[in-house]
Amino acid sequence: MRVLVIGYGSMGRRRIRLYKQLDSEAQFICVDSNPDRIKQIKEDGYIAIDDLNQAVKERPDLAFVSTSPLSHASIIPVLLENKINTFTEINLSSKNYDKMIKLANDNNVKLFLSSTMLYKKQIQKIKEIISNQKQSLTYIYHIGQYLPDWHPWESYKDFFVGKRESNGCREIYAIQLPWIVDTFGEIEKVTSISQKNTKLEIDYNDSYITTIEHKNGIKGVFVVDVVSRVATTYLEIIGENVHITWDGSNEGLKIFNLETKQIESFKAYENEVHDQNYAANIIENTYLEEIKDFLDFVNNNKEPKWSIEKDFQILNLIDEIEGKK
């Protein structure tokens, strides 16, 4: 299998590392415009090309788009026009979505959109419990991490999350809202307030409080920030017959057992795989599972957990939260 990877940053290298677990014989063609990364690609033993149009002439079977999210709108159409099945990391703009959908259909190729949270076993367990509830619930969810700690090996000013159009809070919303919608139901209304709590050199608000009303009556408060000096995940789901908390860790999902009146822990993974460059609650297992799902989509036409059509709605919702609508 010939695999094209566009963007040789941390995510591009992660996709290669994980894909090799599934196909040790795969050949990798890597595209990056950064000369230092081109050098690194060659040192790592892969084909290095600095131009996408030249790279597609290598006739890859699959492509992974792992560049800055705002560049996806110009990259993905080129891949689809060349009939290359494509996996893309999250997008932070819906630009060219209509064009991408049409190109994928016209050329009979697959376009797979990453939504890693949907592959977490903790999230799947929460959805299982929620789906059995016959009453309304409320939830509180906080995700936060200090922006300079996201990629400590580079300045946040050089990282796309430091820019207003692709800011860190927007990325958190794009990562988290798909599972929130998938688990708690379609959203009817959002209201949001925000402010800037740091002296970071960013031109966007770094803290948001959003209230979410779902069509089925469930209501939640979602707090998002790039301020928390300790990387934070805190979820609490409250109902007459359910009480769940989760701190984002493998054994941190706690479920109150109504019969025994005891809090029980749910251990999601027997063996977690971590990348030491990232926060402890970010594990490799879920990224591997969505690559498997991508291949199942390509080879067996199995519908993926997320789609570009669903994502279009989420990005419009984020625009509303940010006050763009």
PDB file of C-alpha atoms in Angstrom, residues 69 90 92 150 159-161 166-176 318 322:
ATOM      1  CA  PRO A  69      -6.708  22.865   9.647  1.00  0.00           C
ATOM      2  CA  ILE A  90     -10.354  17.910  12.102  1.00  0.00           C
ATOM      3  CA  LEU A  92     -11.868  24.363  11.680  1.00  0.00           C
ATOM      4  CA  TRP A 150      -0.115  22.205  23.981  1.00  0.00           C
ATOM      5  CA  PHE A 159       1.158  26.956  16.066  1.00  0.00           C
ATOM      6  CA  PHE A 160      -2.232  27.282  14.365  1.00  0.00           C
ATOM      7  CA  VAL A 161      -4.099  27.399  17.702  1.00  0.00           C
ATOM      8  CA  SER A 166      -8.054  28.482  14.091  1.00  0.00           C
ATOM      9  CA  ASN A 167      -7.766  29.302  17.782  1.00  0.00           C
ATOM     10  CA  GLY A 168      -7.361  26.831  20.615  1.00  0.00           C
ATOM     11  CA  CYS A 169     -10.870  27.231  22.006  1.00  0.00           C
ATOM     12  CA  ARG A 170     -12.334  26.669  18.549  1.00  0.00           C
ATOM     13  CA  GLU A 171     -10.301  23.473  18.202  1.00  0.00           C
ATOM     14  CA  ILE A 172     -11.524  22.180  21.569  1.00  0.00           C
ATOM     15  CA  TYR A 173     -15.115  22.778  20.484  1.00  0.00           C
ATOM     16  CA  ALA A 174     -14.454  20.997  17.159  1.00  0.00           C
ATOM     17  CA  ILE A 175     -12.973  17.988  18.971  1.00  0.00           C
ATOM     18  CA  GLN A 176     -15.579  17.731  21.711  1.00  0.00           C
ATOM     19  CA  ILE A 318     -19.040  26.911  16.709  1.00  0.00           C
ATOM     20  CA  GLU A 322     -17.979  32.579  18.807  1.00  0.00           C
TER      21      GLU A 322
END
